[in-house]
Amino acid sequence: MANHLPFGKRVRFYRERRGLHQWQLGELLNRSEDWVYRVESGRVPVNNVKMLADLAEALRVHVEDLQGVPALLDDRDSHKGSIPAIRASLMQSRRLAGPLYDTREPLRLERLDVEVDGAWSLFQNSEYARLSERLPALLADARLATHEHSAGPDRVRALTSFALTCHVTAAFLRKLGETNLAWTAADQGDMAASETADPAIMLALRRCVAHVQLGAGMAAEAVNATHNATADLPFGWWKTSPVALSLYGTLFLNGAVAAARLRDRSTADDMLGRAHEAAERLGTDANEMWTSFGPTNVEIHRLALALEFEDVQNAVDIAPGVRPGRNLPVERRARARLDVARAYGEAGRTDDAAKHLKRAFTTAPEQMRAHEFARDLARRLSQRSQRRDVRELALSLGALK
């Protein structure tokens, strides 16, 4: 019922459903009654994920309830019906072949590798409709490969393909706010990765687990998962190759954001420092094992941390230096532009915020329509500005009805 309301009205809807006055909700959050009023009236944004999680807990709802249904799932995008098929693929027993496998011919492992690469390419190019169409069959094919190959190098290769398929599935579902289903994918991928005994695959899926935990509001668990992931690595392994550096660095970028959401600046700075060291050793922006890792991604996360800590001036100072080049995947470029727009929006620089939000939307429209921060920023900008293009942008993002 509340899904298509603006954020503030959703807060009011769930507050009233729980029978709370504004002052009572404020007390639960250690905030004033006036702050709650301004949130509900749309005058104060809640861009901090920790506060979003605290609001959800106080109102006894899920974070996804406060965020509303992502506009990505509107009828204009064609993959709304793919989520049940993805769920069915993930729920297939490892031992009993279900209807997805009854008439399937096993793919050659070489072909399966190509299909996995293709899925990651679609994800990083923010082509979510095409990706959602492919994932159910790819999950079935990858799982079938683990049935077909029971030992030796081919077994490891099949498990690797299944783990990486689960990884991209989890990343995609997290984008949609389907955190429970994303957890199922991450958990299955993590188990397959463990069986490969390959440090790179295991670290990739450990990072996937932490990423889903972070998306589910489980920041403390994500920090712990980050620390535990590196504890199992061979000594010095992370320095041995571009892949190792990229996986290690990306793990700690996610961990830094998780620590920031716990208001643990020391841990956040330490983890960002580890990622920075890995990026310095790597020396360039790369995309090893679909990590988009390098110096630019570290700067993107430095900006994200400033926003998490509500350090607006620092965010504005960092923003001009965040220049994602075309060598970065579309997904990273769009997210960088969104965070730059958020920084300028928080500083009251409406025109600058609108310019960068428009660039983010042009870069990856499906991704931005799925993002609550993008929709919320567009809604606020449309309230501040009389410009026609700003209102049209908000309409395109699904921020206005």
Coordinates of N, CA and C in Angstrom, one line a residue, residues 159-389:
L159 N 32.4 -26.1 -10.5 CA 32.1 -25.5 -9.2 C 32.4 -24.0 -9.3
T160 N 33.5 -23.6 -10.0 CA 33.9 -22.2 -10.2 C 32.8 -21.5 -11.0
S161 N 32.3 -22.1 -12.1 CA 31.3 -21.5 -12.9 C 30.0 -21.3 -12.1
F162 N 29.6 -22.3 -11.3 CA 28.4 -22.2 -10.5 C 28.6 -21.1 -9.4
A163 N 29.8 -21.1 -8.7 CA 30.0 -20.0 -7.7 C 29.9 -18.6 -8.3
L164 N 30.5 -18.4 -9.5 CA 30.5 -17.1 -10.1 C 29.1 -16.7 -10.6
T165 N 28.4 -17.7 -11.0 CA 27.0 -17.5 -11.4 C 26.2 -17.0 -10.2
C166 N 26.3 -17.7 -9.1 CA 25.6 -17.3 -7.9 C 26.0 -15.9 -7.5
H167 N 27.3 -15.6 -7.7 CA 27.8 -14.3 -7.3 C 27.1 -13.2 -8.1
V168 N 27.1 -13.3 -9.4 CA 26.4 -12.3 -10.2 C 24.9 -12.2 -9.9
T169 N 24.3 -13.4 -9.6 CA 22.9 -13.4 -9.3 C 22.7 -12.7 -8.0
A170 N 23.5 -12.9 -7.0 CA 23.4 -12.2 -5.7 C 23.5 -10.7 -5.9
A171 N 24.5 -10.3 -6.7 CA 24.8 -8.9 -6.9 C 23.6 -8.2 -7.6
F172 N 23.0 -8.9 -8.5 CA 21.8 -8.4 -9.2 C 20.6 -8.3 -8.3
L173 N 20.4 -9.3 -7.5 CA 19.2 -9.3 -6.7 C 19.3 -8.3 -5.6
R174 N 20.6 -8.1 -5.1 CA 20.8 -7.0 -4.1 C 20.4 -5.7 -4.7
K175 N 20.7 -5.4 -5.9 CA 20.4 -4.2 -6.6 C 18.8 -4.0 -6.6
L176 N 18.1 -5.1 -6.7 CA 16.7 -5.0 -6.7 C 16.0 -4.9 -5.3
G177 N 16.9 -5.0 -4.3 CA 16.3 -5.1 -2.9 C 15.8 -6.4 -2.5
E178 N 16.1 -7.5 -3.3 CA 15.7 -8.8 -3.0 C 16.7 -9.5 -2.1
T179 N 16.9 -9.0 -0.9 CA 18.0 -9.4 -0.1 C 17.9 -10.8 0.4
N180 N 16.8 -11.3 0.7 CA 16.6 -12.7 1.1 C 17.1 -13.7 0.0
L181 N 16.6 -13.4 -1.2 CA 17.0 -14.2 -2.3 C 18.4 -14.1 -2.7
A182 N 18.9 -12.9 -2.5 CA 20.4 -12.6 -2.8 C 21.2 -13.4 -1.8
W183 N 20.7 -13.5 -0.5 CA 21.5 -14.3 0.4 C 21.5 -15.8 0.0
T184 N 20.4 -16.3 -0.5 CA 20.4 -17.7 -0.9 C 21.4 -17.9 -2.0
A185 N 21.5 -17.0 -3.0 CA 22.5 -17.1 -4.0 C 23.9 -17.0 -3.5
A186 N 24.2 -16.1 -2.6 CA 25.5 -15.9 -2.0 C 25.9 -17.1 -1.2
D187 N 25.0 -17.7 -0.5 CA 25.3 -18.8 0.4 C 25.7 -20.0 -0.5
Q188 N 24.9 -20.3 -1.5 CA 25.1 -21.4 -2.4 C 26.5 -21.2 -3.1
G189 N 26.7 -20.0 -3.6 CA 28.0 -19.7 -4.2 C 29.2 -19.9 -3.3
D190 N 29.0 -19.5 -2.1 CA 30.1 -19.6 -1.1 C 30.4 -21.0 -0.8
M191 N 29.4 -21.9 -0.7 CA 29.7 -23.3 -0.5 C 30.4 -23.9 -1.7
A192 N 30.0 -23.6 -2.9 CA 30.7 -24.1 -4.1 C 32.1 -23.6 -4.1
A193 N 32.3 -22.3 -3.8 CA 33.7 -21.8 -3.8 C 34.6 -22.5 -2.8
S194 N 34.1 -22.8 -1.7 CA 34.9 -23.5 -0.6 C 35.3 -24.8 -1.2
E195 N 34.5 -25.5 -1.9 CA 34.9 -26.8 -2.5 C 36.0 -26.7 -3.5
T196 N 36.1 -25.6 -4.2 CA 37.2 -25.4 -5.2 C 38.5 -25.3 -4.5
A197 N 38.6 -24.9 -3.3 CA 39.9 -24.6 -2.6 C 40.8 -23.6 -3.3
D198 N 40.2 -22.8 -4.2 CA 40.9 -21.8 -5.0 C 40.8 -20.5 -4.2
P199 N 41.9 -19.9 -3.7 CA 41.8 -18.7 -2.8 C 41.1 -17.5 -3.5
A200 N 41.3 -17.4 -4.8 CA 40.6 -16.3 -5.5 C 39.1 -16.5 -5.5
I201 N 38.6 -17.6 -5.9 CA 37.2 -17.9 -5.9 C 36.6 -17.8 -4.5
M202 N 37.3 -18.3 -3.5 CA 36.8 -18.3 -2.2 C 36.7 -16.8 -1.7
L203 N 37.7 -16.0 -2.0 CA 37.7 -14.6 -1.6 C 36.6 -13.8 -2.3
A204 N 36.4 -14.1 -3.6 CA 35.3 -13.4 -4.3 C 34.0 -13.7 -3.7
L205 N 33.7 -14.9 -3.3 CA 32.4 -15.3 -2.7 C 32.3 -14.8 -1.3
R206 N 33.4 -14.8 -0.6 CA 33.4 -14.2 0.8 C 33.0 -12.7 0.7
R207 N 33.5 -12.1 -0.2 CA 33.2 -10.7 -0.4 C 31.7 -10.5 -0.8
C208 N 31.2 -11.5 -1.7 CA 29.8 -11.5 -2.1 C 28.9 -11.6 -0.8
V209 N 29.3 -12.5 0.1 CA 28.5 -12.7 1.3 C 28.5 -11.4 2.1
A210 N 29.6 -10.8 2.3 CA 29.7 -9.5 3.1 C 28.9 -8.4 2.4
H211 N 28.9 -8.4 1.1 CA 28.2 -7.4 0.3 C 26.7 -7.6 0.5
V212 N 26.2 -8.8 0.5 CA 24.7 -9.0 0.7 C 24.4 -8.7 2.1
Q213 N 25.2 -9.1 3.1 CA 25.0 -8.7 4.5 C 24.8 -7.2 4.6
L214 N 25.7 -6.5 4.0 CA 25.7 -5.0 4.1 C 24.3 -4.5 3.5
G215 N 23.9 -5.1 2.4 CA 22.7 -4.7 1.8 C 21.5 -5.0 2.6
A216 N 21.6 -6.0 3.5 CA 20.5 -6.4 4.3 C 20.5 -5.6 5.7
G217 N 21.4 -4.7 5.8 CA 21.5 -3.9 7.0 C 22.3 -4.6 8.1
M218 N 23.0 -5.6 7.8 CA 23.8 -6.4 8.8 C 25.2 -5.9 8.7
A219 N 25.5 -4.7 9.0 CA 26.8 -4.1 8.9 C 27.8 -4.8 9.8
A220 N 27.5 -5.1 11.0 CA 28.5 -5.7 11.9 C 28.9 -7.1 11.4
E221 N 27.9 -7.8 10.8 CA 28.2 -9.1 10.3 C 29.1 -9.0 9.0
A222 N 28.9 -7.9 8.2 CA 29.7 -7.7 7.0 C 31.1 -7.3 7.4
V223 N 31.3 -6.6 8.5 CA 32.7 -6.3 9.0 C 33.4 -7.6 9.4
N224 N 32.7 -8.4 10.2 CA 33.2 -9.6 10.6 C 33.6 -10.6 9.5
A225 N 32.7 -10.6 8.5 CA 33.0 -11.5 7.3 C 34.2 -11.0 6.6
T226 N 34.4 -9.7 6.5 CA 35.6 -9.1 5.9 C 36.9 -9.5 6.6
H227 N 36.9 -9.4 7.9 CA 38.1 -9.8 8.6 C 38.3 -11.3 8.5
N228 N 37.2 -12.1 8.6 CA 37.4 -13.6 8.5 C 37.9 -14.0 7.2
A229 N 37.5 -13.3 6.1 CA 37.8 -13.7 4.7 C 39.3 -13.7 4.6
T230 N 40.0 -12.7 5.1 CA 41.5 -12.6 4.9 C 42.2 -13.5 5.8
A231 N 41.6 -13.9 6.9 CA 42.3 -14.8 7.9 C 42.6 -16.1 7.3
D232 N 41.8 -16.6 6.3 CA 42.0 -17.9 5.7 C 43.0 -17.9 4.5
L233 N 43.5 -16.7 4.1 CA 44.3 -16.6 2.9 C 45.8 -17.0 3.3
P234 N 46.4 -17.7 2.3 CA 47.9 -17.9 2.5 C 48.6 -16.6 2.8
F235 N 49.6 -16.6 3.6 CA 50.4 -15.4 3.9 C 50.9 -14.7 2.7
G236 N 50.6 -13.4 2.6 CA 51.1 -12.6 1.4 C 50.4 -12.9 0.1
W237 N 49.4 -13.8 0.1 CA 48.8 -14.2 -1.2 C 48.2 -12.9 -1.9
W238 N 47.6 -12.0 -1.2 CA 47.0 -10.9 -1.8 C 47.9 -10.0 -2.7
K239 N 49.2 -10.1 -2.5 CA 50.1 -9.3 -3.3 C 50.6 -10.1 -4.5
T240 N 50.1 -11.3 -4.8 CA 50.8 -12.1 -5.8 C 50.4 -11.9 -7.2
S241 N 49.3 -11.2 -7.4 CA 48.8 -11.1 -8.8 C 47.8 -9.9 -8.9
P242 N 47.5 -9.4 -10.1 CA 46.4 -8.4 -10.2 C 45.1 -8.9 -9.7
V243 N 44.8 -10.1 -10.0 CA 43.5 -10.7 -9.5 C 43.4 -10.6 -8.0
A244 N 44.5 -11.1 -7.3 CA 44.5 -11.1 -5.9 C 44.4 -9.7 -5.3
L245 N 45.2 -8.8 -5.9 CA 45.1 -7.4 -5.4 C 43.7 -6.8 -5.5
S246 N 43.1 -7.1 -6.6 CA 41.7 -6.6 -6.9 C 40.7 -7.2 -6.0
L247 N 40.7 -8.5 -5.8 CA 39.8 -9.1 -4.9 C 40.0 -8.6 -3.4
Y248 N 41.2 -8.5 -3.0 CA 41.5 -8.1 -1.7 C 41.1 -6.6 -1.5
G249 N 41.4 -5.8 -2.5 CA 41.0 -4.4 -2.3 C 39.5 -4.2 -2.3
T250 N 38.8 -4.9 -3.2 CA 37.3 -4.8 -3.3 C 36.7 -5.3 -2.0
L251 N 37.2 -6.3 -1.4 CA 36.7 -6.8 -0.1 C 36.8 -5.7 0.9
F252 N 37.9 -5.0 1.0 CA 38.0 -4.0 2.0 C 37.3 -2.7 1.7
L253 N 37.0 -2.4 0.4 CA 36.1 -1.3 0.1 C 34.7 -1.5 0.7
N254 N 34.2 -2.7 0.5 CA 32.9 -3.1 1.0 C 32.9 -3.0 2.6
G255 N 34.0 -3.6 3.1 CA 34.1 -3.6 4.6 C 34.2 -2.2 5.2
A256 N 34.8 -1.2 4.4 CA 34.9 0.1 4.9 C 33.6 0.8 5.0
V257 N 32.7 0.5 4.0 CA 31.4 1.1 4.0 C 30.6 0.5 5.2
A258 N 30.7 -0.8 5.4 CA 30.1 -1.5 6.5 C 30.5 -0.9 7.8
A259 N 31.8 -0.6 8.0 CA 32.2 0.0 9.2 C 31.7 1.4 9.4
A260 N 31.6 2.1 8.3 CA 31.0 3.5 8.3 C 29.6 3.5 8.8
R261 N 28.9 2.5 8.4 CA 27.5 2.4 8.8 C 27.3 2.1 10.3
L262 N 28.4 1.5 10.9 CA 28.4 1.3 12.3 C 29.0 2.5 13.0
R263 N 29.3 3.6 12.3 CA 29.9 4.8 12.9 C 31.3 4.5 13.5
D264 N 32.0 3.5 12.9 CA 33.3 3.1 13.4 C 34.3 3.7 12.4
R265 N 34.7 4.9 12.6 CA 35.6 5.6 11.7 C 37.0 5.0 11.6
S266 N 37.5 4.5 12.8 CA 38.8 3.9 12.8 C 38.9 2.7 11.9
T267 N 37.9 1.8 12.0 CA 37.9 0.6 11.2 C 37.7 1.0 9.7
A268 N 36.8 1.9 9.5 CA 36.5 2.3 8.1 C 37.8 2.9 7.5
D269 N 38.5 3.7 8.2 CA 39.7 4.3 7.7 C 40.8 3.2 7.4
D270 N 40.9 2.3 8.4 CA 41.9 1.2 8.2 C 41.6 0.4 7.0
M271 N 40.3 0.0 6.8 CA 39.9 -0.8 5.6 C 40.1 0.0 4.3
L272 N 39.8 1.2 4.3 CA 40.0 2.0 3.1 C 41.5 2.1 2.8
G273 N 42.3 2.2 3.9 CA 43.7 2.3 3.7 C 44.3 1.0 3.1
R274 N 43.7 -0.2 3.5 CA 44.2 -1.4 2.9 C 43.8 -1.5 1.5
A275 N 42.6 -1.0 1.1 CA 42.2 -1.0 -0.3 C 43.1 -0.1 -1.1
H276 N 43.4 1.1 -0.5 CA 44.3 2.0 -1.1 C 45.6 1.4 -1.4
E277 N 46.2 0.7 -0.5 CA 47.5 0.1 -0.7 C 47.4 -0.9 -1.8
A278 N 46.3 -1.7 -1.9 CA 46.2 -2.7 -3.0 C 46.1 -2.0 -4.3
A279 N 45.3 -0.8 -4.3 CA 45.2 -0.1 -5.6 C 46.5 0.5 -6.0
E280 N 47.3 1.0 -5.1 CA 48.6 1.5 -5.4 C 49.5 0.4 -6.0
R281 N 49.5 -0.7 -5.4 CA 50.3 -1.9 -6.0 C 49.8 -2.2 -7.3
L282 N 48.5 -2.2 -7.5 CA 47.9 -2.6 -8.8 C 48.3 -1.5 -9.9
G283 N 48.2 -0.3 -9.5 CA 48.7 0.8 -10.3 C 47.8 1.4 -11.4
T284 N 46.7 0.8 -11.6 CA 45.8 1.2 -12.6 C 44.4 0.8 -12.4
D285 N 43.4 1.4 -13.0 CA 42.0 0.9 -12.9 C 41.9 -0.4 -13.8
A286 N 41.4 -1.4 -13.2 CA 41.3 -2.7 -13.9 C 39.9 -3.3 -13.6
N287 N 39.6 -4.5 -14.2 CA 38.4 -5.2 -13.9 C 38.6 -6.6 -13.8
E288 N 39.6 -7.0 -13.0 CA 40.0 -8.4 -12.7 C 38.8 -9.1 -12.0
M289 N 38.4 -10.2 -12.6 CA 37.3 -11.0 -12.0 C 36.1 -10.1 -11.7
W290 N 35.8 -9.1 -12.6 CA 34.7 -8.2 -12.5 C 34.6 -7.4 -11.2
T291 N 35.8 -7.0 -10.7 CA 35.8 -6.2 -9.5 C 35.8 -4.7 -9.7
S292 N 36.1 -4.2 -10.9 CA 36.1 -2.7 -11.2 C 37.1 -2.1 -10.3
F293 N 38.1 -2.8 -9.9 CA 39.0 -2.2 -8.8 C 40.2 -1.5 -9.4
G294 N 40.6 -0.4 -8.6 CA 41.7 0.4 -8.9 C 41.7 1.7 -8.2
P295 N 42.6 2.6 -8.5 CA 42.6 3.9 -7.7 C 41.3 4.7 -7.8
T296 N 40.6 4.6 -9.0 CA 39.3 5.4 -9.1 C 38.3 4.8 -8.2
N297 N 38.1 3.5 -8.1 CA 37.1 2.9 -7.3 C 37.4 3.2 -5.8
V298 N 38.7 3.3 -5.4 CA 39.0 3.7 -4.1 C 38.5 5.1 -3.8
E299 N 38.7 6.1 -4.8 CA 38.2 7.4 -4.6 C 36.7 7.5 -4.6
I300 N 36.0 6.6 -5.3 CA 34.6 6.6 -5.3 C 34.1 6.2 -3.9
H301 N 34.8 5.3 -3.3 CA 34.4 4.8 -1.9 C 34.8 5.8 -0.9
R302 N 35.9 6.6 -1.1 CA 36.3 7.7 -0.2 C 35.1 8.7 -0.1
L303 N 34.6 9.0 -1.3 CA 33.4 9.9 -1.4 C 32.2 9.3 -0.7
A304 N 32.0 8.0 -0.9 CA 30.9 7.3 -0.3 C 31.0 7.3 1.3
L305 N 32.2 7.2 1.8 CA 32.4 7.2 3.2 C 32.1 8.6 3.8
A306 N 32.5 9.6 3.1 CA 32.3 11.0 3.5 C 30.8 11.2 3.6
L307 N 30.0 10.7 2.7 CA 28.6 10.8 2.7 C 28.0 10.0 3.9
E308 N 28.5 8.8 4.1 CA 28.0 8.0 5.2 C 28.2 8.7 6.5
F309 N 29.4 9.3 6.7 CA 29.7 10.0 7.9 C 29.1 11.5 8.0
E310 N 28.3 11.8 6.9 CA 27.6 13.1 6.9 C 28.6 14.2 6.9
D311 N 29.8 14.0 6.4 CA 30.8 15.1 6.3 C 30.7 15.7 4.9
V312 N 29.7 16.7 4.8 CA 29.3 17.2 3.5 C 30.5 18.0 2.9
Q313 N 31.2 18.8 3.7 CA 32.3 19.6 3.1 C 33.4 18.7 2.6
N314 N 33.7 17.6 3.3 CA 34.7 16.7 2.8 C 34.2 16.0 1.5
A315 N 32.9 15.7 1.5 CA 32.4 15.1 0.3 C 32.5 16.0 -0.9
V316 N 32.2 17.3 -0.7 CA 32.2 18.3 -1.8 C 33.7 18.5 -2.2
D317 N 34.6 18.4 -1.3 CA 36.0 18.5 -1.7 C 36.5 17.4 -2.5
I318 N 36.0 16.2 -2.2 CA 36.4 14.9 -2.9 C 35.8 14.9 -4.3
A319 N 34.5 15.3 -4.4 CA 33.7 15.1 -5.6 C 34.4 15.5 -6.9
P320 N 35.0 16.6 -7.0 CA 35.6 17.0 -8.3 C 36.7 16.1 -8.8
G321 N 37.4 15.4 -7.8 CA 38.4 14.4 -8.2 C 37.9 13.1 -8.6
V322 N 36.6 12.8 -8.4 CA 36.1 11.5 -8.8 C 35.7 11.6 -10.3
R323 N 36.5 11.1 -11.1 CA 36.3 11.2 -12.6 C 36.4 9.8 -13.2
P324 N 35.3 9.0 -13.1 CA 35.3 7.7 -13.7 C 35.5 7.7 -15.2
G325 N 36.6 7.1 -15.7 CA 36.8 7.0 -17.1 C 36.1 5.9 -17.8
R326 N 36.1 5.9 -19.1 CA 35.4 4.9 -19.8 C 35.9 3.5 -19.7
N327 N 37.1 3.4 -19.1 CA 37.6 2.1 -18.9 C 37.0 1.4 -17.7
L328 N 36.2 2.1 -16.9 CA 35.4 1.5 -15.8 C 34.1 1.1 -16.4
P329 N 33.5 0.0 -15.8 CA 32.2 -0.5 -16.3 C 31.1 0.6 -16.0
V330 N 30.1 0.5 -16.8 CA 29.0 1.4 -16.7 C 28.4 1.5 -15.3
E331 N 28.3 0.4 -14.6 CA 27.7 0.3 -13.3 C 28.5 1.2 -12.3
R332 N 29.9 1.2 -12.4 CA 30.7 2.0 -11.5 C 30.7 3.4 -11.9
R333 N 30.6 3.7 -13.2 CA 30.6 5.1 -13.6 C 29.3 5.8 -13.2
A334 N 28.2 5.0 -13.3 CA 26.9 5.6 -12.9 C 26.9 5.8 -11.4
R335 N 27.4 4.9 -10.6 CA 27.3 5.0 -9.2 C 28.2 6.2 -8.7
A336 N 29.4 6.3 -9.4 CA 30.2 7.5 -9.0 C 29.5 8.8 -9.3
R337 N 28.8 8.9 -10.4 CA 28.1 10.1 -10.7 C 27.0 10.4 -9.8
L338 N 26.3 9.3 -9.3 CA 25.3 9.5 -8.3 C 25.8 10.0 -7.0
D339 N 26.9 9.5 -6.6 CA 27.5 9.9 -5.3 C 28.0 11.4 -5.4
V340 N 28.5 11.7 -6.5 CA 28.9 13.1 -6.7 C 27.7 14.0 -6.7
A341 N 26.6 13.6 -7.3 CA 25.3 14.3 -7.3 C 24.8 14.5 -5.8
R342 N 24.9 13.4 -5.1 CA 24.5 13.4 -3.7 C 25.3 14.4 -2.9
A343 N 26.6 14.4 -3.1 CA 27.4 15.4 -2.4 C 27.0 16.8 -2.6
Y344 N 26.8 17.2 -3.9 CA 26.4 18.5 -4.2 C 25.0 18.8 -3.7
G345 N 24.1 17.8 -3.8 CA 22.8 17.9 -3.3 C 22.7 18.2 -1.8
E346 N 23.6 17.5 -1.0 CA 23.7 17.8 0.4 C 24.2 19.2 0.7
A347 N 25.0 19.7 -0.2 CA 25.6 21.0 0.0 C 24.7 22.1 -0.5
G348 N 23.6 21.8 -1.0 CA 22.6 22.8 -1.5 C 22.9 23.3 -2.9
R349 N 23.9 22.6 -3.6 CA 24.2 23.1 -5.0 C 23.3 22.3 -6.0
T350 N 22.1 22.8 -6.1 CA 21.1 22.1 -6.8 C 21.4 21.9 -8.3
D351 N 21.9 22.9 -8.9 CA 22.2 22.8 -10.4 C 23.3 21.8 -10.6
D352 N 24.4 21.8 -9.8 CA 25.4 20.8 -9.9 C 24.9 19.4 -9.6
A353 N 24.1 19.3 -8.6 CA 23.5 18.0 -8.3 C 22.7 17.4 -9.4
A354 N 21.9 18.3 -10.0 CA 21.0 17.9 -11.1 C 21.8 17.5 -12.3
K355 N 22.9 18.2 -12.6 CA 23.8 17.9 -13.7 C 24.4 16.5 -13.6
H356 N 24.9 16.2 -12.4 CA 25.5 14.9 -12.2 C 24.5 13.7 -12.1
L357 N 23.4 14.0 -11.5 CA 22.3 13.0 -11.5 C 21.8 12.7 -12.9
K358 N 21.7 13.7 -13.7 CA 21.3 13.5 -15.1 C 22.3 12.6 -15.8
R359 N 23.6 12.9 -15.6 CA 24.7 12.1 -16.2 C 24.6 10.6 -15.7
A360 N 24.3 10.4 -14.4 CA 24.2 9.1 -13.9 C 23.0 8.3 -14.5
F361 N 21.9 9.0 -14.7 CA 20.7 8.4 -15.3 C 21.0 8.1 -16.8
T362 N 21.6 9.0 -17.5 CA 22.0 8.8 -18.9 C 22.9 7.6 -19.0
T363 N 23.8 7.5 -18.1 CA 24.8 6.4 -18.1 C 24.1 5.0 -17.9
A364 N 23.2 4.9 -16.9 CA 22.6 3.6 -16.6 C 21.2 3.8 -16.1
P365 N 20.3 4.0 -17.0 CA 18.9 4.3 -16.6 C 18.3 3.2 -15.7
E366 N 18.5 1.9 -16.0 CA 17.9 0.9 -15.2 C 18.4 0.9 -13.8
Q367 N 19.7 1.0 -13.7 CA 20.4 1.1 -12.4 C 19.8 2.2 -11.6
M368 N 19.7 3.4 -12.1 CA 19.3 4.6 -11.4 C 17.8 4.5 -11.0
R369 N 17.0 3.9 -11.8 CA 15.6 3.7 -11.5 C 15.4 2.8 -10.3
A370 N 16.4 1.9 -10.1 CA 16.4 0.9 -9.0 C 16.9 1.5 -7.7
H371 N 17.5 2.6 -7.8 CA 18.3 3.1 -6.6 C 17.5 4.1 -5.8
E372 N 17.2 3.8 -4.6 CA 16.4 4.7 -3.7 C 17.1 6.1 -3.6
F373 N 18.4 6.1 -3.4 CA 19.1 7.4 -3.3 C 18.9 8.3 -4.5
A374 N 18.9 7.7 -5.7 CA 18.7 8.4 -6.9 C 17.3 9.0 -6.9
R375 N 16.3 8.2 -6.6 CA 15.0 8.7 -6.6 C 14.7 9.7 -5.6
D376 N 15.3 9.5 -4.4 CA 15.1 10.5 -3.3 C 15.7 11.8 -3.7
L377 N 17.0 11.8 -4.2 CA 17.6 13.0 -4.6 C 16.9 13.7 -5.7
A378 N 16.4 13.0 -6.7 CA 15.6 13.6 -7.8 C 14.3 14.3 -7.2
R379 N 13.7 13.6 -6.3 CA 12.5 14.2 -5.7 C 12.8 15.5 -5.0
R380 N 13.9 15.5 -4.2 CA 14.3 16.7 -3.5 C 14.7 17.9 -4.4
L381 N 15.4 17.5 -5.5 CA 15.8 18.5 -6.4 C 14.6 19.1 -7.2
S382 N 13.6 18.3 -7.4 CA 12.4 18.8 -8.1 C 11.7 19.8 -7.2
Q383 N 11.8 19.6 -5.9 CA 11.1 20.5 -5.0 C 11.8 21.8 -4.9
R384 N 13.2 21.8 -5.1 CA 14.0 23.0 -4.9 C 14.0 23.8 -6.2
S385 N 13.9 23.2 -7.4 CA 14.1 23.8 -8.6 C 12.8 23.9 -9.5
Q386 N 12.7 25.0 -10.2 CA 11.6 25.1 -11.1 C 11.9 24.7 -12.5
R387 N 13.1 24.2 -12.7 CA 13.6 23.8 -14.1 C 12.8 22.6 -14.6
R388 N 12.3 22.7 -15.8 CA 11.5 21.6 -16.4 C 12.3 20.4 -16.5
D389 N 13.6 20.5 -16.9 CA 14.4 19.3 -17.1 C 14.6 18.5 -15.7

